PDB file of C-alpha atoms in Angstrom:
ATOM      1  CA  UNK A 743       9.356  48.136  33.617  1.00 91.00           C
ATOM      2  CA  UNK A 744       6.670  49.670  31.390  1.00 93.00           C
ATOM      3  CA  UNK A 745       4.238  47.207  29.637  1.00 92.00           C
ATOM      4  CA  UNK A 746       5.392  48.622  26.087  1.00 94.00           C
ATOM      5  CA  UNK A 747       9.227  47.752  27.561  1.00 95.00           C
ATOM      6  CA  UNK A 748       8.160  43.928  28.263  1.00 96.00           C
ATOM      7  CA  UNK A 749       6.341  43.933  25.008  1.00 95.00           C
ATOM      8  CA  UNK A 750       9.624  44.845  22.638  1.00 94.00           C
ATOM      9  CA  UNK A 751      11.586  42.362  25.132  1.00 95.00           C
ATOM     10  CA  UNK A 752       9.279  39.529  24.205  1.00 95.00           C
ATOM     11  CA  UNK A 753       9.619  40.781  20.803  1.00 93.00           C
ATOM     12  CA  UNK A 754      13.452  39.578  20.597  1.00 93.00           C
ATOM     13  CA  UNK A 755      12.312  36.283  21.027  1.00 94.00           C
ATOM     14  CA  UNK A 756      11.771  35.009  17.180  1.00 91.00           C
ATOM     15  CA  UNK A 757      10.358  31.494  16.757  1.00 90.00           C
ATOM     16  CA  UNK A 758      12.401  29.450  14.022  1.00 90.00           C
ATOM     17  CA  UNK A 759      10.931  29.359  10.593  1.00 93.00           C
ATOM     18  CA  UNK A 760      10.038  26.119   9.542  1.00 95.00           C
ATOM     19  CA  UNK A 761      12.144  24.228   7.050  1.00 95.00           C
ATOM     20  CA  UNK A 762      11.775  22.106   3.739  1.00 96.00           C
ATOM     21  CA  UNK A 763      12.045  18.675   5.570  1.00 96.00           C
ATOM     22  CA  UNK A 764       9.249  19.648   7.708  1.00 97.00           C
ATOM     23  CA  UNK A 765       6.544  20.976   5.319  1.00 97.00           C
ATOM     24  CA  UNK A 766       7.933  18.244   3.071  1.00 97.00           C
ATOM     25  CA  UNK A 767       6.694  15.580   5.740  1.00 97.00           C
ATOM     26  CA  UNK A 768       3.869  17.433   6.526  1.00 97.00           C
ATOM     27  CA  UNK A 769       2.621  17.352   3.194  1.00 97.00           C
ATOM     28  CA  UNK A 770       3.558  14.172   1.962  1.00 96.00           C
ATOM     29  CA  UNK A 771       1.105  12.486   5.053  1.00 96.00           C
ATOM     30  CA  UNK A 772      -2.208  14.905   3.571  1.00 96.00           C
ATOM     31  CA  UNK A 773      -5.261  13.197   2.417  1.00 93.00           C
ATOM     32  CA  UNK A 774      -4.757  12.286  -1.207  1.00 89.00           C
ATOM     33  CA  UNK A 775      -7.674  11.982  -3.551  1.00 82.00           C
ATOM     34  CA  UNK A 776      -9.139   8.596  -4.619  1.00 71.00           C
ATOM     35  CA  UNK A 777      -8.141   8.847  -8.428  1.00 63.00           C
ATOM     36  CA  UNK A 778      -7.735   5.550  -9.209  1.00 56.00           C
ATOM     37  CA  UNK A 779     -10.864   4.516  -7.629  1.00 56.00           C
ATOM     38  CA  UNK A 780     -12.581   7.149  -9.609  1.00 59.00           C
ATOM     39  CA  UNK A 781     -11.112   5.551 -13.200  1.00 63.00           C
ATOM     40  CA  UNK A 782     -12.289   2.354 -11.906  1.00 66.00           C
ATOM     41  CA  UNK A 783     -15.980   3.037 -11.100  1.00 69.00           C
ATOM     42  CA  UNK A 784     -15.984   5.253 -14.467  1.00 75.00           C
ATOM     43  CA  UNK A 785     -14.871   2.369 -16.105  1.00 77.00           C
ATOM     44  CA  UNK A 786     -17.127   0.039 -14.329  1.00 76.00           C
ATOM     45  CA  UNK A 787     -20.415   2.695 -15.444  1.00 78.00           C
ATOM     46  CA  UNK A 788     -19.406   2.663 -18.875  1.00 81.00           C
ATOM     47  CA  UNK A 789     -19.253  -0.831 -19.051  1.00 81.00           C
ATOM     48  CA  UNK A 790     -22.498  -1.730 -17.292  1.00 84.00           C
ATOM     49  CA  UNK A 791     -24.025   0.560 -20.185  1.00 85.00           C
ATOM     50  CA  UNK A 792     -22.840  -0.793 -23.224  1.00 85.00           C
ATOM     51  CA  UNK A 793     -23.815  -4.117 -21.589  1.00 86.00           C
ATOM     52  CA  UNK A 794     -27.598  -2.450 -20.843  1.00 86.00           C
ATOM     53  CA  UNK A 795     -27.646  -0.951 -24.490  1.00 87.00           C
ATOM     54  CA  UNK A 796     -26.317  -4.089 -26.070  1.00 87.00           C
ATOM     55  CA  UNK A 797     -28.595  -6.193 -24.073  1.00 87.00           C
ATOM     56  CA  UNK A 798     -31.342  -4.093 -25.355  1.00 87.00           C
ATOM     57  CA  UNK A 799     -30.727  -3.916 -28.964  1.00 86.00           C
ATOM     58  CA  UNK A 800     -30.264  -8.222 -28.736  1.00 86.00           C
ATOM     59  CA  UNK A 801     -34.221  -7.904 -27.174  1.00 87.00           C
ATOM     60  CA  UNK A 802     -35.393  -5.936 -30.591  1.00 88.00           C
ATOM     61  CA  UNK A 803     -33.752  -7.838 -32.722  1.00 86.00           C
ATOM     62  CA  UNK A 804     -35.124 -11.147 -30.886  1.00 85.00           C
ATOM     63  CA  UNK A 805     -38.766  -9.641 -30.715  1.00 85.00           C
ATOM     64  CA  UNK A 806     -38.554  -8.744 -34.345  1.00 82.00           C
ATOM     65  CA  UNK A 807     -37.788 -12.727 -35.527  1.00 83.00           C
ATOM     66  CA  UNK A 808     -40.208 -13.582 -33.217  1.00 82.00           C
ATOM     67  CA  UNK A 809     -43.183 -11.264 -34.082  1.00 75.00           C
ATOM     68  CA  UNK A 810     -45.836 -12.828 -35.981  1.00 73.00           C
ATOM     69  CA  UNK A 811     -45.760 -12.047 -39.537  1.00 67.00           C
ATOM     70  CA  UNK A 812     -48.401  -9.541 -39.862  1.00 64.00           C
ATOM     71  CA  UNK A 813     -46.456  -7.245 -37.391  1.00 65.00           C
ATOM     72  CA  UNK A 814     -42.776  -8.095 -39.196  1.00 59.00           C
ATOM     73  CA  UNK A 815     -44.500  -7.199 -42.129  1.00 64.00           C
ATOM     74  CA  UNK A 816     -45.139  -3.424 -40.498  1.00 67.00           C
ATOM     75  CA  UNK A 817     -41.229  -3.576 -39.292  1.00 61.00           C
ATOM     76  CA  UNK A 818     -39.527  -4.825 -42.104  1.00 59.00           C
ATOM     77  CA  UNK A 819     -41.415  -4.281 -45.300  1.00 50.00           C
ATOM     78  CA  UNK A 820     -39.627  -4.966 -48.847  1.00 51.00           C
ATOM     79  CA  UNK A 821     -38.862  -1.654 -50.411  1.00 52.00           C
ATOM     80  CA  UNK A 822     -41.545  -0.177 -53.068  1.00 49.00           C
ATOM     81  CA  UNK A 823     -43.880  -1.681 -51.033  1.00 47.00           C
ATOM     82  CA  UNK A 824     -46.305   0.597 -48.894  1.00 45.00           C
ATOM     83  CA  UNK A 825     -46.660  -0.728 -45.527  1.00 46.00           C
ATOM     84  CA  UNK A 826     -50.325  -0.492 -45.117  1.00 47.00           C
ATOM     85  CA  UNK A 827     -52.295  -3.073 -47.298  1.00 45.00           C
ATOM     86  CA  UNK A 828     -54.656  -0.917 -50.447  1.00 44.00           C
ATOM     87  CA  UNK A 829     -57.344  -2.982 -50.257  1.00 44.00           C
ATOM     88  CA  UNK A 830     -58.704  -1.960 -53.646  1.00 47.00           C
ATOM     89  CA  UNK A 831     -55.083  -2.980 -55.207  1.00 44.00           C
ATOM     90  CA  UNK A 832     -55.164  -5.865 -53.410  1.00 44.00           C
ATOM     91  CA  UNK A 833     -58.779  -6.917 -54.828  1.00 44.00           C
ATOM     92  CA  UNK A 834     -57.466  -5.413 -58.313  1.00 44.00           C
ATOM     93  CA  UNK A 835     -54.700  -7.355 -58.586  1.00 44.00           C
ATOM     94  CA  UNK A 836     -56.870 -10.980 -57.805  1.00 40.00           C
TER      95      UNK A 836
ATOM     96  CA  UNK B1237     -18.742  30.163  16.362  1.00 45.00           C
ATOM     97  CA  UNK B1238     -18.968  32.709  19.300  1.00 48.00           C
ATOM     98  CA  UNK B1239     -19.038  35.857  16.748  1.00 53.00           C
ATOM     99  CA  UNK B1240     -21.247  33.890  13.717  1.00 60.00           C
ATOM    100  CA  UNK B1241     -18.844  35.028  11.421  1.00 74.00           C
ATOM    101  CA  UNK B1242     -17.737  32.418   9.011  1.00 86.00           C
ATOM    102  CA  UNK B1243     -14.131  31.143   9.386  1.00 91.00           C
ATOM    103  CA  UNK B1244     -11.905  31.585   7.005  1.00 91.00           C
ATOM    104  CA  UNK B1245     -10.325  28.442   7.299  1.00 95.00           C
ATOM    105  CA  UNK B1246     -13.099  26.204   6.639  1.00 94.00           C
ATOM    106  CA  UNK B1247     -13.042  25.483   2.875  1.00 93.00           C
ATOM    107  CA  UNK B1248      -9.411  25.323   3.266  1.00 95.00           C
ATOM    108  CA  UNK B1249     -10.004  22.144   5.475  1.00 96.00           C
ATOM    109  CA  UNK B1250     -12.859  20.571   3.582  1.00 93.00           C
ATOM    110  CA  UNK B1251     -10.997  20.533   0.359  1.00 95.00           C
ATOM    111  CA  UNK B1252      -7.636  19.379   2.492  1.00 96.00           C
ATOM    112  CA  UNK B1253      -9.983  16.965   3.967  1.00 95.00           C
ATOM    113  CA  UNK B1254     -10.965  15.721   0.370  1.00 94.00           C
ATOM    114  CA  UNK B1255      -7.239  15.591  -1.036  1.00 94.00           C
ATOM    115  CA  UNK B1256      -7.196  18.774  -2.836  1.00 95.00           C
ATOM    116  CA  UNK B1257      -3.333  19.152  -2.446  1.00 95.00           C
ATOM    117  CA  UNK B1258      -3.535  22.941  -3.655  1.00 96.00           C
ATOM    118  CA  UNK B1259      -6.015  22.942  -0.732  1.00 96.00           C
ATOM    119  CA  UNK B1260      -2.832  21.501   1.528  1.00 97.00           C
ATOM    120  CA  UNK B1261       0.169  23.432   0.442  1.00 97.00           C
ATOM    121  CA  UNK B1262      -2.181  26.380   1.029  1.00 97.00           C
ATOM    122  CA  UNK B1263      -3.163  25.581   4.718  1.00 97.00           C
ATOM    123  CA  UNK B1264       0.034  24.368   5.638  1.00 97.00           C
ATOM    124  CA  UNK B1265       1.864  27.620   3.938  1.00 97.00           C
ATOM    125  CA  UNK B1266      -1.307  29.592   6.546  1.00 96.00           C
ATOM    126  CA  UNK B1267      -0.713  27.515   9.535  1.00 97.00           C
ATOM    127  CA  UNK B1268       2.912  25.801  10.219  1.00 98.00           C
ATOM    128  CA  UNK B1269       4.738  28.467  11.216  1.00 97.00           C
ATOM    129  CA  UNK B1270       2.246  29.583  14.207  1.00 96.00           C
ATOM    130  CA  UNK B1271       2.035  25.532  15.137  1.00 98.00           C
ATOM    131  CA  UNK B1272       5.763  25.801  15.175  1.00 98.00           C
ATOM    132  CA  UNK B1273       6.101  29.181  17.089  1.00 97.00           C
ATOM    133  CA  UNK B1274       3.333  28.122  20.058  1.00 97.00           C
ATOM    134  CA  UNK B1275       5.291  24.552  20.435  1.00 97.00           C
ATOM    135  CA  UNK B1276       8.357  26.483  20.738  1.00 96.00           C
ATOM    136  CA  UNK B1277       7.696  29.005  22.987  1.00 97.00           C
ATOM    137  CA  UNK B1278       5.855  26.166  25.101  1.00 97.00           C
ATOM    138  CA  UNK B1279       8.506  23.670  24.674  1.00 96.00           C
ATOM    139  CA  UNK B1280      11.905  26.128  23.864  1.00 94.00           C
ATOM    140  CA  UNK B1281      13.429  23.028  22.575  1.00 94.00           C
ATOM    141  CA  UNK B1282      12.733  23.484  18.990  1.00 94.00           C
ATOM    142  CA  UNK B1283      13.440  20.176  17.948  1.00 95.00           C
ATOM    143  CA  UNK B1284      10.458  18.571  19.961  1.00 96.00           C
ATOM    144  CA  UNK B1285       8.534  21.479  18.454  1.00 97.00           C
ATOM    145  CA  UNK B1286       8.521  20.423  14.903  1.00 97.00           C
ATOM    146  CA  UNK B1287       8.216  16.946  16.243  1.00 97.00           C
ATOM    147  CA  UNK B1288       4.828  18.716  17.871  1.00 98.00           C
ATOM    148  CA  UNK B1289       4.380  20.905  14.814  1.00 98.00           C
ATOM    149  CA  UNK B1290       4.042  17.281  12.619  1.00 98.00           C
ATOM    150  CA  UNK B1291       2.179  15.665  15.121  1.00 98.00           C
ATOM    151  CA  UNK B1292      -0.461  18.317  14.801  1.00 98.00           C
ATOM    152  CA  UNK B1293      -0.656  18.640  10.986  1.00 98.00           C
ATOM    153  CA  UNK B1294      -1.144  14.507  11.236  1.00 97.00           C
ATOM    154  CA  UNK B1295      -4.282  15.093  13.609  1.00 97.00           C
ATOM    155  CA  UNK B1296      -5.385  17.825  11.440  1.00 97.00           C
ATOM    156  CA  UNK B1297      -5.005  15.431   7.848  1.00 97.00           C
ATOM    157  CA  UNK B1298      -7.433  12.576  10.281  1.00 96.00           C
ATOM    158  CA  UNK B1299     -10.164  14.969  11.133  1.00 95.00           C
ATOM    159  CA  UNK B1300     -10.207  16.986   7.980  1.00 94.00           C
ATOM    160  CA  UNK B1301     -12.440  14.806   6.226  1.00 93.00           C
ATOM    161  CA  UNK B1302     -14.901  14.905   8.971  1.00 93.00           C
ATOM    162  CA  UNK B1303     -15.109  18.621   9.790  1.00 92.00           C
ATOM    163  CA  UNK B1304     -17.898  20.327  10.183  1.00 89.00           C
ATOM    164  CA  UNK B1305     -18.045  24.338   9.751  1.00 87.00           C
ATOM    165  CA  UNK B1306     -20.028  26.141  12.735  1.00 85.00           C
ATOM    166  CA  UNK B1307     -19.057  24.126  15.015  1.00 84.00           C
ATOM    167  CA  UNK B1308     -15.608  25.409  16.220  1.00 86.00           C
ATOM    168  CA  UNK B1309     -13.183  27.654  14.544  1.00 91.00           C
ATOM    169  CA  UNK B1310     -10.350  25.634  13.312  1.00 95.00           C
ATOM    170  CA  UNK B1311      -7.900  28.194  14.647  1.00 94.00           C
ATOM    171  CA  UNK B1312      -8.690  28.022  18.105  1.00 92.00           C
ATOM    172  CA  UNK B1313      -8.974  24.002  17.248  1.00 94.00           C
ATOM    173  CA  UNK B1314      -5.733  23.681  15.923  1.00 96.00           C
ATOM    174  CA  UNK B1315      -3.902  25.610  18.582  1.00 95.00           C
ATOM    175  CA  UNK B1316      -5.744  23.495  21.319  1.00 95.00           C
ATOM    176  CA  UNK B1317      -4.255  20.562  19.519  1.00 96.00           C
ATOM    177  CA  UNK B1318      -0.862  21.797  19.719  1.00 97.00           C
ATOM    178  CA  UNK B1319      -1.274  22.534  22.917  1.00 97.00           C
ATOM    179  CA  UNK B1320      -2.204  19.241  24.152  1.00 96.00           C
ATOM    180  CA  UNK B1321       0.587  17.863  22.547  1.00 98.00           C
ATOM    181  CA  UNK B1322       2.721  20.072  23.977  1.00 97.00           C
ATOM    182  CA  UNK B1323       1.902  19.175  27.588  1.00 96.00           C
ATOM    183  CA  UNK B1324       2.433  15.293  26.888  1.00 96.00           C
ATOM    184  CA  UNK B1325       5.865  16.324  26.266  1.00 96.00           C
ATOM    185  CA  UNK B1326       5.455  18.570  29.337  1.00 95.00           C
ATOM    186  CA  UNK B1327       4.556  15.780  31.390  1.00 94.00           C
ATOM    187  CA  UNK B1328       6.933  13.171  29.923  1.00 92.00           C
ATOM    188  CA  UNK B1329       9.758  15.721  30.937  1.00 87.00           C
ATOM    189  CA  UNK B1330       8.838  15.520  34.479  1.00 84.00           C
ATOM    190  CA  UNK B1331       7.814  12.051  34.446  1.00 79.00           C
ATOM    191  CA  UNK B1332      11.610  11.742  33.496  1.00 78.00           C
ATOM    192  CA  UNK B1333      13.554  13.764  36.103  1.00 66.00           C
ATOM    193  CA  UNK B1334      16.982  12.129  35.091  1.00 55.00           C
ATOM    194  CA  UNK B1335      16.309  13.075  30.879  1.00 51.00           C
ATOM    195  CA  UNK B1336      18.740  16.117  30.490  1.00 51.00           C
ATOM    196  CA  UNK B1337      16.799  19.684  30.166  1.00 51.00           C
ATOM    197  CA  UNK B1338      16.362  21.744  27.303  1.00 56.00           C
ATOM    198  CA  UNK B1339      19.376  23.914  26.964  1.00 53.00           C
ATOM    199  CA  UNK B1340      18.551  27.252  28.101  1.00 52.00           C
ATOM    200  CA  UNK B1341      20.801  30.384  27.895  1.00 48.00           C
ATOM    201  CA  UNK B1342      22.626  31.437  31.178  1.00 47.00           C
ATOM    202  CA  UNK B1343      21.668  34.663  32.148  1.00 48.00           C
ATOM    203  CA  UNK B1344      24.920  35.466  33.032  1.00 49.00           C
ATOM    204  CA  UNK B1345      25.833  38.772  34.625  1.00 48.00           C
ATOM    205  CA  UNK B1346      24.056  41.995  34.477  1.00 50.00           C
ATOM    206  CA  UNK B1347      23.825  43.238  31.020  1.00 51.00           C
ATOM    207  CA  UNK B1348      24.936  46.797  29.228  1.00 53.00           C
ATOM    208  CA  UNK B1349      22.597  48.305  27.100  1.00 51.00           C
ATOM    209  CA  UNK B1350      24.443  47.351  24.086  1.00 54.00           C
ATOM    210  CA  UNK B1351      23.345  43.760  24.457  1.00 62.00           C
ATOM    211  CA  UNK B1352      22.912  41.613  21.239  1.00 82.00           C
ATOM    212  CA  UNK B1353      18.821  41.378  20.484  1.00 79.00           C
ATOM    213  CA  UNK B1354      19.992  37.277  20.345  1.00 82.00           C
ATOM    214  CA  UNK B1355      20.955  37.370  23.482  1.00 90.00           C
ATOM    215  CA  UNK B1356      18.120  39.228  24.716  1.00 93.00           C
ATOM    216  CA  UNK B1357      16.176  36.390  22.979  1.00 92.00           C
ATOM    217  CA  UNK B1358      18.068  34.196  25.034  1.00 93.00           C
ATOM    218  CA  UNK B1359      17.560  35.542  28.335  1.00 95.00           C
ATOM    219  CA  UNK B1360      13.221  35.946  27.001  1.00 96.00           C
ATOM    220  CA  UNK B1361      13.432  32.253  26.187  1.00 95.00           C
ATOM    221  CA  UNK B1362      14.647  31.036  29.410  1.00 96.00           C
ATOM    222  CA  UNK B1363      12.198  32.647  31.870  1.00 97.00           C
ATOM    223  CA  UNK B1364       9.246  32.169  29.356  1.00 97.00           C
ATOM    224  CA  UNK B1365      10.533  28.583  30.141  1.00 96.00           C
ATOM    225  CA  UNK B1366      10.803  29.022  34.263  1.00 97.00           C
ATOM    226  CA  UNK B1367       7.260  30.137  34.085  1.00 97.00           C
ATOM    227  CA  UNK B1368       4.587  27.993  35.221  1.00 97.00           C
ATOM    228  CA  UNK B1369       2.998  26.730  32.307  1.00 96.00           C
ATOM    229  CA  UNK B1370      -0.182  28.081  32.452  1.00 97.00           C
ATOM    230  CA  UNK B1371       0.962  31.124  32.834  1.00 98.00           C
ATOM    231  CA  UNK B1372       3.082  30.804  29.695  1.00 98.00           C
ATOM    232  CA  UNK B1373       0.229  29.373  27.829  1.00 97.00           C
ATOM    233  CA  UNK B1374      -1.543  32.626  28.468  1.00 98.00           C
ATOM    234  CA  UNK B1375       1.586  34.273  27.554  1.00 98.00           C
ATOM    235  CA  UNK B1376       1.649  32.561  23.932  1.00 97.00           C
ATOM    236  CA  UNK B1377      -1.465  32.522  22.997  1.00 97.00           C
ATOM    237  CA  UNK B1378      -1.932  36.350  23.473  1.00 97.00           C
ATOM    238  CA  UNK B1379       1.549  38.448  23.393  1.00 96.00           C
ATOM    239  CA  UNK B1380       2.519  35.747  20.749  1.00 96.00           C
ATOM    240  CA  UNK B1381      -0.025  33.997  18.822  1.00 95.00           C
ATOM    241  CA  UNK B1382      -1.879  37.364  18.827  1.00 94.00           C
ATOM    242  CA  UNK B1383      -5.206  35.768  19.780  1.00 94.00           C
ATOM    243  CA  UNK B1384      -7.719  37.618  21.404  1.00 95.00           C
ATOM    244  CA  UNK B1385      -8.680  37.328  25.035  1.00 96.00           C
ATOM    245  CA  UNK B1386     -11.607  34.681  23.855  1.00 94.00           C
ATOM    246  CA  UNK B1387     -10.220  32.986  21.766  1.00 93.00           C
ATOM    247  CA  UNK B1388      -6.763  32.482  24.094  1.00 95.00           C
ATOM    248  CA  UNK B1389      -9.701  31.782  26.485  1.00 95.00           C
ATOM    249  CA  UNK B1390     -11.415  29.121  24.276  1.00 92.00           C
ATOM    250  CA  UNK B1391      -8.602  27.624  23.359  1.00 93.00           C
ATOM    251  CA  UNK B1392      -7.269  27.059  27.057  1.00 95.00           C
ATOM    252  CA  UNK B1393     -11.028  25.770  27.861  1.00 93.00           C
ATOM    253  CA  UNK B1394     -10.868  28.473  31.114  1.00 96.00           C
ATOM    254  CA  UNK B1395     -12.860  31.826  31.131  1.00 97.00           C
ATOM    255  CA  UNK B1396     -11.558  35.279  30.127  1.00 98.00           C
ATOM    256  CA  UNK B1397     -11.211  36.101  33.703  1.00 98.00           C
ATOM    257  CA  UNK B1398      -9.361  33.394  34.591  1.00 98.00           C
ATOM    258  CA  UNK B1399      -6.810  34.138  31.105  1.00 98.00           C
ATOM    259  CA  UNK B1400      -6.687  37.835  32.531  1.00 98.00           C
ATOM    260  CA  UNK B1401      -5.143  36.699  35.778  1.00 98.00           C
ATOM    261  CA  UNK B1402      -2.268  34.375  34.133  1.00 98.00           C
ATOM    262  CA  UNK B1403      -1.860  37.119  32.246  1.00 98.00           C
ATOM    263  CA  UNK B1404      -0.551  39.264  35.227  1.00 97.00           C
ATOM    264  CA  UNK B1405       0.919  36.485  36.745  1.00 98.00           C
ATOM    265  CA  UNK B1406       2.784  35.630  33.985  1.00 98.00           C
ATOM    266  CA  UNK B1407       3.571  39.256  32.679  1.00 97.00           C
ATOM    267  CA  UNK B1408       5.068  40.204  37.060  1.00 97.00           C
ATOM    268  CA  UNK B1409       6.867  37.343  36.798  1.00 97.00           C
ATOM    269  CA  UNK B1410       8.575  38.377  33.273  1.00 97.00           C
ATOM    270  CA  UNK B1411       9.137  41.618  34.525  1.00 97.00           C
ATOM    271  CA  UNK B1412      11.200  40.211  37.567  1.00 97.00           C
ATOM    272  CA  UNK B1413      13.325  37.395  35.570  1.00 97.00           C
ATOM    273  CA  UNK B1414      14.161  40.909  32.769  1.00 96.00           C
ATOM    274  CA  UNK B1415      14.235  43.500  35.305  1.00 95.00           C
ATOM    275  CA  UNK B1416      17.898  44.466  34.809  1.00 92.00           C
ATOM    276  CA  UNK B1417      16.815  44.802  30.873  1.00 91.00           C
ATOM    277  CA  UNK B1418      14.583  47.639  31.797  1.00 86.00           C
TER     278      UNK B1418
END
């Protein structure tokens, strides 16, 4: 028997295809990504930074009340009022 | 990788191996009907093949998170996994002489020329099955599975020469169970 002979014999032999069930199986056991423990530790991030910036904008406002009142003076002056002292108004006004 | 060419299977795998499920159809569409073909030509019961076929695609969802490219080619990989499994259920069959065979086809007498290419596939299927099974490991991997003499090598962990001579082994033997196909 020739070699191409043997090779068309083996040829006759077809494998069954696989079906649905199978691949369904198959599939159904892959890796699956982590999406809920993604929305979590998003979740968890944004919190932690509105707690950082809110934590930060309660340290202004606490070092503004506690400033001295030369320095609140520079932060918060009254309006029509220029922040830097004129001296020469000053001493013109007594 | 014995050629340093990059495998084409690799970024299949890592995104399988991160839960990309486009990434899982995909490999699976590439890869389960080869897994299925070698476990049934090994096994030619194809019922423990697709239990072989699963078993494989289970091993393959555990290590895809941890595979590394360069280090092996995830063809010859997978195929050595299928073929391990395959020769469990090899050995369980002996280790069970009174379990019931697979059904094979009965050669019967000798055949006319206009002989059904089913039965043919018959007759192939049952002395691919009375070959040793080293021999029709060889067989597989290269008539069927289309690998190339290193990578049939690789993938039975023995050298090319060694391949070559189950090769002839296995192809006289054919040859002798088919003769009256000739």
């Amino acid at each position: 028997m020739t070699d191409d002979r043997l090779d068309n014999l083996l040829a006759a032999y077809a494998a069954a295809e696989p079906g649905a069930d199978l691949r369904t199986r198959i599939i159904a056991a892959a890796p699956r990504q982590r999406t809920i423990g993604r929305a979590w530790r998003w979740l968890a991030g944004a919190a932690l930074g509105v707690g950082l910036a809110g934590s930060g904008a309660a340290g202004v406002a606490a070092g503004v009340s506690l400033a001295p009142a030369g320095v609140s003076h520079l932060i918060g002056a009254p309006d029509g009022v220029s922040s830097l002292a004129d001296p020469a108004g000053d001493a013109a006004n007594g | 990788m014995s050629d340093g060419a990059a495998d084409p299977d690799d970024e299949l795998v890592r995104r399988a191996g991160e839960g990309d499920q486009a990434a899982v159809q995909a490999l699976v569409a590439r890869k389960l009907r080869r897994v299925l073909a070698l476990a049934e030509r090994m096994l030619g019961d194809p019922a423990e093949a697709q239990d072989v076929a699963q078993e494989t695609f289970f091993k393959v969802w555990r290590h895809a998170p941890r595979w590394r490219p360069g280090v092996a080619r995830f063809d010859t990989w997978l195929h050595r996994v299928a073929l391990n499994l395959c020769y469990d259920r090899l050995r369980r069959r002996r280790e069970r002489p009174t379990a019931e065979p697979p059904e094979l086809a009965d050669p019967g007498p000798a055949p006319d020329r206009g002989l059904l290419a089913a039965d043919v596939g018959r007759r192939v299927r049952a002395a691919l099955q009375a070959l040793p099974p080293r021999q029709r490991e060889a067989i597989v991997l290269c008539h069927y599975q289309e690998l190339g003499n290193i990578e049939a090598a690789g993938a039975m962990g023995v050298s090319v020469e060694a391949l070559e001579s189950l090769l002839s082994r296995g192809r006289r033997a054919l040859r002798a169970a088919l003769a009256d196909l000739a």
